[in-house]
XYZ file of C-alpha atoms in Angstrom:
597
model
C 206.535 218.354 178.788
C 208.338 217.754 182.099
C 210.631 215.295 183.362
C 211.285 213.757 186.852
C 214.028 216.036 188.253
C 214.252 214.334 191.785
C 213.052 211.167 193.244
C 209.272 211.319 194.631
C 207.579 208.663 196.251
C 204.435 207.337 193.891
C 203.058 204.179 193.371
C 202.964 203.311 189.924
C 202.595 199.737 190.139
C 198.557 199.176 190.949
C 197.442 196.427 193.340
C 194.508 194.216 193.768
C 192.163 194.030 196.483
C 192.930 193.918 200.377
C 190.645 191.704 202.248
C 188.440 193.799 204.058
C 186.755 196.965 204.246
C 184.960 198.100 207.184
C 186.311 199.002 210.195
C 184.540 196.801 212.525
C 183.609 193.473 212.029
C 181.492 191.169 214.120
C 183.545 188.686 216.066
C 183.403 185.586 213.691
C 185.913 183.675 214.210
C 184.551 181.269 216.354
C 181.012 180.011 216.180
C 178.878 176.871 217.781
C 178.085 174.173 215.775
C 174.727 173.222 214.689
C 173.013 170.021 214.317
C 171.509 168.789 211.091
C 168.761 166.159 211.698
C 168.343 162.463 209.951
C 165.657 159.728 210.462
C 167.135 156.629 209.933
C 164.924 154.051 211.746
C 160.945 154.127 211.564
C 158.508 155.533 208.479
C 155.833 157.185 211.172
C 153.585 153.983 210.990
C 153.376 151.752 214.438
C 152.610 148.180 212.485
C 154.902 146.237 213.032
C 155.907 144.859 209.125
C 158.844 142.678 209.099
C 162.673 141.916 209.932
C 165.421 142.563 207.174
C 164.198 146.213 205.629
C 166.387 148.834 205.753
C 165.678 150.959 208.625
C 163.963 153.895 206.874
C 161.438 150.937 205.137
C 160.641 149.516 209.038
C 157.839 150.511 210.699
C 158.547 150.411 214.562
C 156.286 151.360 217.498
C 157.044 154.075 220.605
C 160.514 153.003 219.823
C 161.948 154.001 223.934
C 165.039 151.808 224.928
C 168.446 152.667 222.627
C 172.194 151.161 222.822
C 174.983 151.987 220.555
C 177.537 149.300 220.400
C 180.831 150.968 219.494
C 182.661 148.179 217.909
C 179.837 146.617 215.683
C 178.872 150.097 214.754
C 175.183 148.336 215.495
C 172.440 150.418 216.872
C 169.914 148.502 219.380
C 167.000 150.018 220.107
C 163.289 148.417 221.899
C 161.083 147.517 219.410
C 162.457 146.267 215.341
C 164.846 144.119 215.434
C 163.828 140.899 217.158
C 166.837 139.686 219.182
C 164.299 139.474 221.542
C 160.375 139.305 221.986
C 157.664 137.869 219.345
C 155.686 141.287 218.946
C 153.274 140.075 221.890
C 153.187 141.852 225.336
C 153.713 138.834 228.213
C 156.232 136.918 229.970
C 156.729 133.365 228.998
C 159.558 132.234 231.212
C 162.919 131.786 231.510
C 165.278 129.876 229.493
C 163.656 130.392 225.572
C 164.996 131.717 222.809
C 164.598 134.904 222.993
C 163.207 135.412 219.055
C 160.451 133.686 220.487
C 159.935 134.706 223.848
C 157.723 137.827 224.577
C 158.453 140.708 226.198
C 156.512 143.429 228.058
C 156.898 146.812 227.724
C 160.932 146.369 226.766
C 162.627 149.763 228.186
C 166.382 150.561 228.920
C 168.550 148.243 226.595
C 172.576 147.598 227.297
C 175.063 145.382 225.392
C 177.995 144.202 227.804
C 181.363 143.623 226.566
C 180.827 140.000 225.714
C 177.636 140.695 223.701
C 175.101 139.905 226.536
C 171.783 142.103 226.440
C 170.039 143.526 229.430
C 166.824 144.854 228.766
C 164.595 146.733 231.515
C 161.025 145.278 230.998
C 158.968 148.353 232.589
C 155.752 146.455 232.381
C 156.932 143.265 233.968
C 158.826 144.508 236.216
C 162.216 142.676 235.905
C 165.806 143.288 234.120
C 166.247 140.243 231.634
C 169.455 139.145 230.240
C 169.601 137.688 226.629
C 172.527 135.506 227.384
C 175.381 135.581 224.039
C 176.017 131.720 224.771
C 172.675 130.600 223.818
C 170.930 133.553 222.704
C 168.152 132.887 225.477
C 166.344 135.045 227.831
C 166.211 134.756 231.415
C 165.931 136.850 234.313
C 168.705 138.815 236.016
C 166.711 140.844 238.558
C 163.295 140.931 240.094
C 160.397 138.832 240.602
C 157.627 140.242 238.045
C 155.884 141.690 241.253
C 156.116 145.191 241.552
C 156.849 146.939 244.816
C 160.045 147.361 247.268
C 160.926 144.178 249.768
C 164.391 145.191 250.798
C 167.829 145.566 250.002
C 170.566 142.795 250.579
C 168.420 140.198 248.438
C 169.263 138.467 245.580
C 168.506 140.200 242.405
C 166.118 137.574 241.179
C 164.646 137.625 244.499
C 164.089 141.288 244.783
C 161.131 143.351 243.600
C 161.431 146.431 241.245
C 157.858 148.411 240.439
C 158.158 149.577 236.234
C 162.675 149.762 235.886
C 163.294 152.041 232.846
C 167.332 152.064 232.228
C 169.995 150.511 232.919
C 173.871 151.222 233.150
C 176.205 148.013 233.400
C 179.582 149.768 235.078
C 183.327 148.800 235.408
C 183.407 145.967 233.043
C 186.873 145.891 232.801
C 186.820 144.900 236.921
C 184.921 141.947 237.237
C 185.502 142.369 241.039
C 183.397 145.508 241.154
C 181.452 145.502 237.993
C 177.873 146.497 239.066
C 174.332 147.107 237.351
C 172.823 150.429 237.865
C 168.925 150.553 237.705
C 166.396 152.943 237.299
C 163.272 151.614 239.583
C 161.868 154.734 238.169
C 158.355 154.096 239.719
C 159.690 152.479 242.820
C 161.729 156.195 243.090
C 164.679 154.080 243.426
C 168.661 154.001 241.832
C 169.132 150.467 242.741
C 172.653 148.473 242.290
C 172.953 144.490 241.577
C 177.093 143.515 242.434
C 177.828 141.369 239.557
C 180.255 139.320 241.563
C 177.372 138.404 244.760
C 174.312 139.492 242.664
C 172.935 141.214 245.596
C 170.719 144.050 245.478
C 170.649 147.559 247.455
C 169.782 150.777 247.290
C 172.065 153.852 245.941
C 169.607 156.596 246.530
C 165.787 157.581 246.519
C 164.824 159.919 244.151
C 161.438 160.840 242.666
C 161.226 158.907 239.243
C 164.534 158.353 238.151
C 164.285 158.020 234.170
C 167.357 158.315 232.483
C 170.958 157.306 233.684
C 174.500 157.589 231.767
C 177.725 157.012 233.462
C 180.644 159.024 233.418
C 183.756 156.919 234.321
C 186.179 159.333 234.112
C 184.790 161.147 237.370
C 182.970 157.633 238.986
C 179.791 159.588 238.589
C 176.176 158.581 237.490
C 174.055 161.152 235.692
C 170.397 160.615 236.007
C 167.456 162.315 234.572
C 164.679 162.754 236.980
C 160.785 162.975 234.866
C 158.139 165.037 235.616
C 157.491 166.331 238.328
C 160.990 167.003 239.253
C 161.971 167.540 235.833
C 166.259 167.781 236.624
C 169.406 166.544 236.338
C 171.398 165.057 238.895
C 175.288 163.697 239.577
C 175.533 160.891 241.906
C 178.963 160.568 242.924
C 179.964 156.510 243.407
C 182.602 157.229 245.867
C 181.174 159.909 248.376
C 177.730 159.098 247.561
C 176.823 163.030 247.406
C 174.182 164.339 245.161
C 174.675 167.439 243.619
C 172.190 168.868 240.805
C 173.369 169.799 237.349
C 170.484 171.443 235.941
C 166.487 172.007 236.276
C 164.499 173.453 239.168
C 162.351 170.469 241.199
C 158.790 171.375 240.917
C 159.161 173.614 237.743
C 157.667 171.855 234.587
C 158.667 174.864 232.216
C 160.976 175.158 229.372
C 163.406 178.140 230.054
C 167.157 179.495 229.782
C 168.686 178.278 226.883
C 171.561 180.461 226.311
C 172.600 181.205 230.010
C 173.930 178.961 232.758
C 172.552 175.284 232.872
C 171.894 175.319 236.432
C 168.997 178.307 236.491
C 168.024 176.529 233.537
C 163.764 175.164 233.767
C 162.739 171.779 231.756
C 159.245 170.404 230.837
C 160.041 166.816 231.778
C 163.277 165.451 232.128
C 163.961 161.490 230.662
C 167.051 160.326 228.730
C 170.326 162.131 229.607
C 173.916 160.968 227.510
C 177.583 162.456 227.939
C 179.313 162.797 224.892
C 182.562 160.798 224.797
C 184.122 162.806 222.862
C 183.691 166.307 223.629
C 181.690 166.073 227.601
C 178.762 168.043 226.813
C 175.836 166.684 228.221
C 172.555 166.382 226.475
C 169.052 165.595 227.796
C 165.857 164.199 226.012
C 163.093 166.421 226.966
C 159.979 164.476 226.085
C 157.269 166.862 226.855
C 159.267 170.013 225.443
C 160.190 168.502 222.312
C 163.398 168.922 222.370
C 166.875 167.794 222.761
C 169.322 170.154 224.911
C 173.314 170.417 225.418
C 175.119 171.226 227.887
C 178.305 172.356 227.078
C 181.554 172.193 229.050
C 181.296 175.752 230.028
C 177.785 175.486 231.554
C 175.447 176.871 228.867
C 172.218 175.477 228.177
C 171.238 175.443 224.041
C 168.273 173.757 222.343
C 170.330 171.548 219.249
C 167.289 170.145 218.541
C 163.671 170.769 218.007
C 161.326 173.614 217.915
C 159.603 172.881 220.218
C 156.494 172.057 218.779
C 155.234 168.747 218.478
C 154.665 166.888 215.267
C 156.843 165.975 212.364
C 157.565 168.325 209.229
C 160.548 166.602 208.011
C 164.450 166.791 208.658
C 166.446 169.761 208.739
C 170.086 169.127 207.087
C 171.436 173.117 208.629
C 169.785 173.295 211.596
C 168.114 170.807 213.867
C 166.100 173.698 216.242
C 163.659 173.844 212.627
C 162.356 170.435 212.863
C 159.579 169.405 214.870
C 159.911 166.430 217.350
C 157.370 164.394 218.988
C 158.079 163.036 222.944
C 161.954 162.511 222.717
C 162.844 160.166 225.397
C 165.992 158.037 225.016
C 169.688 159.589 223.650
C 173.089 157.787 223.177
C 176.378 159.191 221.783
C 179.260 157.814 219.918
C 182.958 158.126 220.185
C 182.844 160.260 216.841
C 180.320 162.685 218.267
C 177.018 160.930 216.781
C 173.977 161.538 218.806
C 170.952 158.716 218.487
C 167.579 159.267 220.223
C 164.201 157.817 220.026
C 161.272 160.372 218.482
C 158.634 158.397 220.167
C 155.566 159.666 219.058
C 156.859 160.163 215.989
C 157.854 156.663 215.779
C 161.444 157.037 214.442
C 164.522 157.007 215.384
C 166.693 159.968 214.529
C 170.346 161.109 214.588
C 171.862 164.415 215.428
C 175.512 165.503 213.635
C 177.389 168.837 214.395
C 177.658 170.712 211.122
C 179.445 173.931 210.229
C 177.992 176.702 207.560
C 180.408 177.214 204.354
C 184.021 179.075 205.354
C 183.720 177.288 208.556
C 185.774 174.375 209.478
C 184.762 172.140 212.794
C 187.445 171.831 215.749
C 188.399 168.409 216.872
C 185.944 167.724 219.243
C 182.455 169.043 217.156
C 182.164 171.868 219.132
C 182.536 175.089 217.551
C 183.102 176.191 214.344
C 186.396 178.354 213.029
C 186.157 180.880 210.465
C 188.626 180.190 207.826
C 190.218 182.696 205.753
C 190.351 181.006 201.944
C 190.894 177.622 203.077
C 193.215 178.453 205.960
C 191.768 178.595 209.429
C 191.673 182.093 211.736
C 193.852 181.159 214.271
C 196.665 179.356 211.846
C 199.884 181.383 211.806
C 199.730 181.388 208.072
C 196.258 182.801 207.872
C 196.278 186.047 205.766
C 199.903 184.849 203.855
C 201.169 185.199 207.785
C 200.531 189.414 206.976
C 197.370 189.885 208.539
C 194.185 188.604 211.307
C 191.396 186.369 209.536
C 188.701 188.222 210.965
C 185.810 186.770 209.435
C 185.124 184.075 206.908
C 187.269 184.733 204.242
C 187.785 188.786 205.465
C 191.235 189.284 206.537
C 192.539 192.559 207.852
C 195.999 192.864 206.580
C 199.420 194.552 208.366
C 200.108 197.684 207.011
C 202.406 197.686 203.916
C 200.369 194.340 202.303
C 197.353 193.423 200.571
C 195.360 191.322 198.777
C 192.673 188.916 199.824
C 194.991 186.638 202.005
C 197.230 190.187 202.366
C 200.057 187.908 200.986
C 201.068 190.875 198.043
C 203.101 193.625 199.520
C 202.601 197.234 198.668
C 204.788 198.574 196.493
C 205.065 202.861 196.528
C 207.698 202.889 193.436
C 210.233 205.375 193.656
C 211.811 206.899 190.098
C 214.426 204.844 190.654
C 211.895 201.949 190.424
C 212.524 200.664 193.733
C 210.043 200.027 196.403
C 210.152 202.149 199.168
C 208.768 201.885 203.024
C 204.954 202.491 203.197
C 203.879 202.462 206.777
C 204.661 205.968 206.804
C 201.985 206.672 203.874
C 198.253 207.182 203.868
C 196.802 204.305 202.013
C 193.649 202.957 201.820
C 192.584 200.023 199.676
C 188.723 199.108 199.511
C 187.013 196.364 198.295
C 183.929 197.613 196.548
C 181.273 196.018 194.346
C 181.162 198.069 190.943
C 177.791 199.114 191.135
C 179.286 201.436 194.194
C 181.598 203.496 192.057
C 179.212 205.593 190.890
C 178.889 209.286 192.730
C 181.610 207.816 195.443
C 183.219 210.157 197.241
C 186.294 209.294 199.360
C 188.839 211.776 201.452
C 191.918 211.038 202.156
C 194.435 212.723 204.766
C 197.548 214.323 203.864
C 200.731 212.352 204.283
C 202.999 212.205 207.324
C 205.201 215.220 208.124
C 204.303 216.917 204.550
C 203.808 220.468 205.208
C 202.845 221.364 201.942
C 199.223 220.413 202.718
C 197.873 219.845 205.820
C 194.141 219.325 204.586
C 192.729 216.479 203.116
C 192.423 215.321 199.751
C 188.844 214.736 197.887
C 188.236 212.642 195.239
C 184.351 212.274 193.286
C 184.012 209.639 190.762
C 181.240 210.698 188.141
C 177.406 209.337 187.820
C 178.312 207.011 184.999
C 181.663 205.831 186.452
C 179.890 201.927 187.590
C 178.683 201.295 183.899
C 182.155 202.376 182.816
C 184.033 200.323 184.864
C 181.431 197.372 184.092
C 182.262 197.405 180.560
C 186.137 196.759 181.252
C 185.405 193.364 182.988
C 183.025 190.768 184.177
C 184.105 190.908 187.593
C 181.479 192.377 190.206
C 184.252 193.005 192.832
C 187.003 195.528 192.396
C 189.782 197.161 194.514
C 189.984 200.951 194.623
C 192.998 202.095 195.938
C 193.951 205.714 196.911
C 197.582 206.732 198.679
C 199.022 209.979 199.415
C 202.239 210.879 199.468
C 204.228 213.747 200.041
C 205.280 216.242 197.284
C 207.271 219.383 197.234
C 209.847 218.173 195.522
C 210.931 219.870 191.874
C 210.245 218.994 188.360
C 212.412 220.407 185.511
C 210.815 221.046 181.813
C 213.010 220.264 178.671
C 214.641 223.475 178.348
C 215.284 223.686 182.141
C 212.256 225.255 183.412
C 211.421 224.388 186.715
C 208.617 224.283 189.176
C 207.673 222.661 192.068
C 204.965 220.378 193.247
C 203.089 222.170 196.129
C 200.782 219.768 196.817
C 200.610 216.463 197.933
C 200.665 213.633 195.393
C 197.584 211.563 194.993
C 197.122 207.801 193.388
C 193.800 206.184 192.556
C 194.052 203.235 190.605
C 191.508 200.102 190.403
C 192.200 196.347 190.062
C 191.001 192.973 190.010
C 191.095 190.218 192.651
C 193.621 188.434 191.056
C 195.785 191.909 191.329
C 195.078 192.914 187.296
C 194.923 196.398 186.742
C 192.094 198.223 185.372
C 192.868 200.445 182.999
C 190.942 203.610 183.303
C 191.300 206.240 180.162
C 189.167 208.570 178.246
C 185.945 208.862 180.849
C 183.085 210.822 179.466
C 182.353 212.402 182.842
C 185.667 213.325 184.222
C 186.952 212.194 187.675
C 187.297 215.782 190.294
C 190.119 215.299 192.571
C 190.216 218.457 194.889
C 193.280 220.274 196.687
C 193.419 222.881 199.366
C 195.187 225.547 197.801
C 199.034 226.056 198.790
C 199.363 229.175 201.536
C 202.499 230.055 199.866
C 202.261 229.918 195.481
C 203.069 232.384 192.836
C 200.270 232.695 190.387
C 200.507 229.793 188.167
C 199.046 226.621 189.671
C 198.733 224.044 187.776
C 197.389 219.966 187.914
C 199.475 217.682 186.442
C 199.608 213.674 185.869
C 202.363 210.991 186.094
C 202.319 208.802 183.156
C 203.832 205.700 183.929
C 204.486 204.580 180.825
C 206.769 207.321 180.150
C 207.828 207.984 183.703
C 206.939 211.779 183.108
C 204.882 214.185 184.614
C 202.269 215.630 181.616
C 199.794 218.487 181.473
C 197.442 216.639 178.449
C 194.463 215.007 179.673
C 193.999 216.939 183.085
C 192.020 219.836 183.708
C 192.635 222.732 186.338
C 189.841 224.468 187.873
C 191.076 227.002 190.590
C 188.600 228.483 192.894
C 189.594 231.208 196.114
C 190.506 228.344 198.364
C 191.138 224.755 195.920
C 192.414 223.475 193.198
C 190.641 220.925 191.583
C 192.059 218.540 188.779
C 189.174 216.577 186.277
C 190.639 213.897 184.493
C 189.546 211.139 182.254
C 192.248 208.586 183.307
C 193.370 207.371 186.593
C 197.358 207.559 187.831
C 199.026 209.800 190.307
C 197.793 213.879 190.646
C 199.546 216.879 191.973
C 200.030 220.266 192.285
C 202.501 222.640 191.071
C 203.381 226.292 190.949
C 205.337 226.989 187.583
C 206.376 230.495 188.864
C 207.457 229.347 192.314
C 210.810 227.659 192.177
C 212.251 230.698 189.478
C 211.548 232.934 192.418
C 213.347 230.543 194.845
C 216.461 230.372 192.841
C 216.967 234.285 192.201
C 219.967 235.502 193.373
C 220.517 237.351 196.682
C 216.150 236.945 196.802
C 216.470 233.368 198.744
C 212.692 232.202 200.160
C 211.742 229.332 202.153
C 209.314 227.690 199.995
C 207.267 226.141 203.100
């Protein structure tokens, strides 16, 4: 039996598992959101039932027109809930309730500040105003004849031919607070001055449907339909037009993925700007879809396949479900998206959802891999010792691991201190146990050790996976493997000594949780293979550290020495070397000195 004579570098206390194993990894870290899908207004039936249902119990009818009011929470859309209209298609006059007025054709809905409803009646041809002080309807702009006669009249005195939305602007200055309208078949944007409640003309345009404002840049967006099928900005100040997306003339549904202005559409009506993220997004009625534009410029699908119908909703991803003639879309402050599923007679909600390991940024755009529970780009991702590469796959510094890399690596010394390790081959692999079997790994020689420059080779035996899965439930395992350098000298108990000439090899396994396996008394042995040394005397032999003991032992390891190798089979796993028993007598003769190396 020997005993450590000197101190050489081993590591006898075994590790758990380091975070990730291949050497390139898909760039996860940051991912778009998706959109799951939820009807909450409308069963598919157009019957009109009744008042006071919830909304998935109401049946509603080509549901168009949509307003979300912010600080009610209250969603407003043309059709269910009667704040206005009896259910019959007409115009009864100015100055009734509205409950019990009718309405036709109600459009383009907006709730002012003080609770006052416009609605755009496309069918009669005027904007009416469901006044909050009396809860009556009366007419804020046109005539009820359809056609243009001018601008510079009063709004009740002008004509409008079929208005579809409506955009109520700079509430907060009553001195400039003006009404933007869609005279979608009179291919007007048309503009009522609260303050004079005249009437002119912002621009022509070839059926203007939709129309969102953006008051941060004084900008209207406005959806043009079919045939133009695009997306304009109207700027308020310079009165220049520039185009945002869609090709006039082309009624096709192409480039989602690349740049929003090549981008094609089949039809063109609602268009929304999120407040709280800026994307844009754009009902596409004869499509089927919703799109997003995203502050960068690139055009996605979030929702629908883009075939028509209804086959349910899709809580992961939006793109699965089927939508029938979207037309109208609003956004919340929270990053809620509302829009009318006319044919299918709902109304439906969009919200940005994230797969599992993924956490959403602050503004429901993109999702961030997170690394168990802390997110990829946090500085204490990976216990601050490592990159979060992927969902819960972190690459850890060299010298730590674990799955969050926050255990260091300890290479003992005999001394039983830990020593530095970035100078040392290690690898550490995360493997599922039905792997071990037949697995092969090679590992380099260590730094600067000129007592092998070749590499190591360890094969684990056929049977080695059922072995393994008999010592513990778990299906994922560490193996771990580190070379370091030998050549030092070992001294038997009545002063024989040797030296190692090879390099010294450690295999151990361990749990997640950093629990050795113990490893002893294999069937099938394990073959760990050396280069043989250039320089030895005759009497190579493998050897074994038991830790236990802190002693280097023959029992239990097997030498099989072939022209060029040395190969050791044990039953056990620990660290494995080389040494010549002959070599360091020769070294130490007198007046005979030899380099060993």
């Amino acid at each position: 039996m020997f005993n450590i004579h000197c101190v050489t570098i081993m590591i006898v206390v075994m590790i758990s598992l380091i975070c990730v194993v291949a050497s390139v990894v898909s760039a996860q870290q940051r991912i778009d959101v998706k959109y799951s899908i939820q009807t909450i207004v409308g069963t598919g039936q157009t019957s009109f039932n009744r008042d006071g249902l919830t909304g998935l119990a109401t049946t509603i009818n080509s549901p168009i027109g949509l307003f979300y009011e912010e600080r009610s929470g209250d969603l407003y859309f043309a059709d269910t809930k009667a704040v206005a209209g009896n259910g019959t298609a007409g115009y009864t006059g100015e100055g009734i309730l509205a409950v019990n007025s009718t309405l036709n054709r109600p459009y383009g809905l907006f709730i002012s500040n003080n609770n006052d409803i416009y609605i755009a009646g496309n069918y009669a041809n005027r904007i009416h105003l469901v006044s909050s002080k009396d809860n009556k309807l009366y007419t804020f702009a046109g005539t009820g004849v359809s056609g243009f006669n001018g601008d510079g009249l009063l709004a009740n005195q002008s004509r409008f031919t079929q208005p579809l939305d409506i955009k109520l602007i700079n509430q907060d200055n009553p001195n400039n607070m003006q009404m933007i309208i869609a005279d979608t078949y009179g291919s007007r944007i048309r503009v009522v001055n609260i303050s004079t409640m005249i009437t002119k003309t912002l621009s022509t345009l070839s059926y203007p449907f939709g129309i969102e404002s953006d008051s941060d840049s004084n900008e209207l967006l406005i959806g043009c339909a079919s045939p133009n099928s695009y997306v304009i900005r109207y700027n308020l100040n310079t009165n220049i037009i520039t185009t945002v997306t869609g090709v006039n003339g082309n009624s096709s549904h192409t480039g989602d993925g690349g740049l929003a202005q090549f981008a094609t559409f089949n039809n063109v009506n609602g268009v929304a700007i999120s407040k709280l993220n800026g994307a844009i997004y754009i009902a596409e009625p004869n499509g089927n879809t919703i799109r997003k534009i995203s502050k960068n410029g690139i055009i996605t699908a979030i929702a629908g396949s883009g075939s028509s119908g209804y086959n349910g909703d899709n809580q992961q991803d939006a793109t699965k479900s089927n939508l029938n003639a979207p037309r109208v879309i609003v956004t919340t402050k929270s990053g809620e998206i509302f829009f009318t599923d006319t044919s299918n007679n709902r109304i439906r909600k969009l919200t940005a959802v994230c797969p599992t390991g993924y956490v959403m940024d602050a503004f429901k755009t993109v999702c961030l891999a997170t690394c168990y529970g802390i997110v990829y780009n946090n500085s204490n991702v990976c216990g601050s010792n490592g990159k979060c590469q992927a969902v819960d796959s972190c690459v850890c510094d060299s010298g730590y691991y674990g799955l969050d890399c926050s255990i260091p690596v300890c290479l003992k010394s005999t001394n039983g201190e830990c020593v530095n390790v970035t100078s040392t081959p290690v690898i550490i692999e995360n493997i599922e146990t039905s792997q071990l079997s037949n697995k092969s790994i090679s590992i380099g020689s260590s730094e600067n050790n000129s007592t092998s420059n070749s590499s190591i080779s360890i094969s684990f035996p056929s049977d080695f996976s059922n072995y393994v899965s008999n010592q513990t439930t778990s299906s994922l395992i560490s193996l771990l493997t580190a070379v370091s350098k030998g050549g030092e000298n070992v001294t038997t108990s009545n002063t024989t000594t040797s030296s190692i000439v090879s390099d010294i090899i450690t295999i151990s396994l361990a749990l997640t949780n950093g629990e050795k396996i113990q490893v002893s008394k294999l069937d099938n042995p394990i073959q760990i293979l050396f280069q043989k040394p250039s320089t030895f005397y005759g009497n190579l032999t493998c050897m074994y550290f038991d830790e236990l003991v802190n002693e280097w032992k023959l029992d239990g390891v097997e030498t099989k020495i072939e022209e060029w190798t040395v190969t050791c089979l044990t039953s056990h796993l620990t660290s494995f070397s080389v040494i010549d028993i002959n070599l360091k007598k020769e070294i130490v003769k007198p007046n005979n000195p030899k380099n060993i190396y």
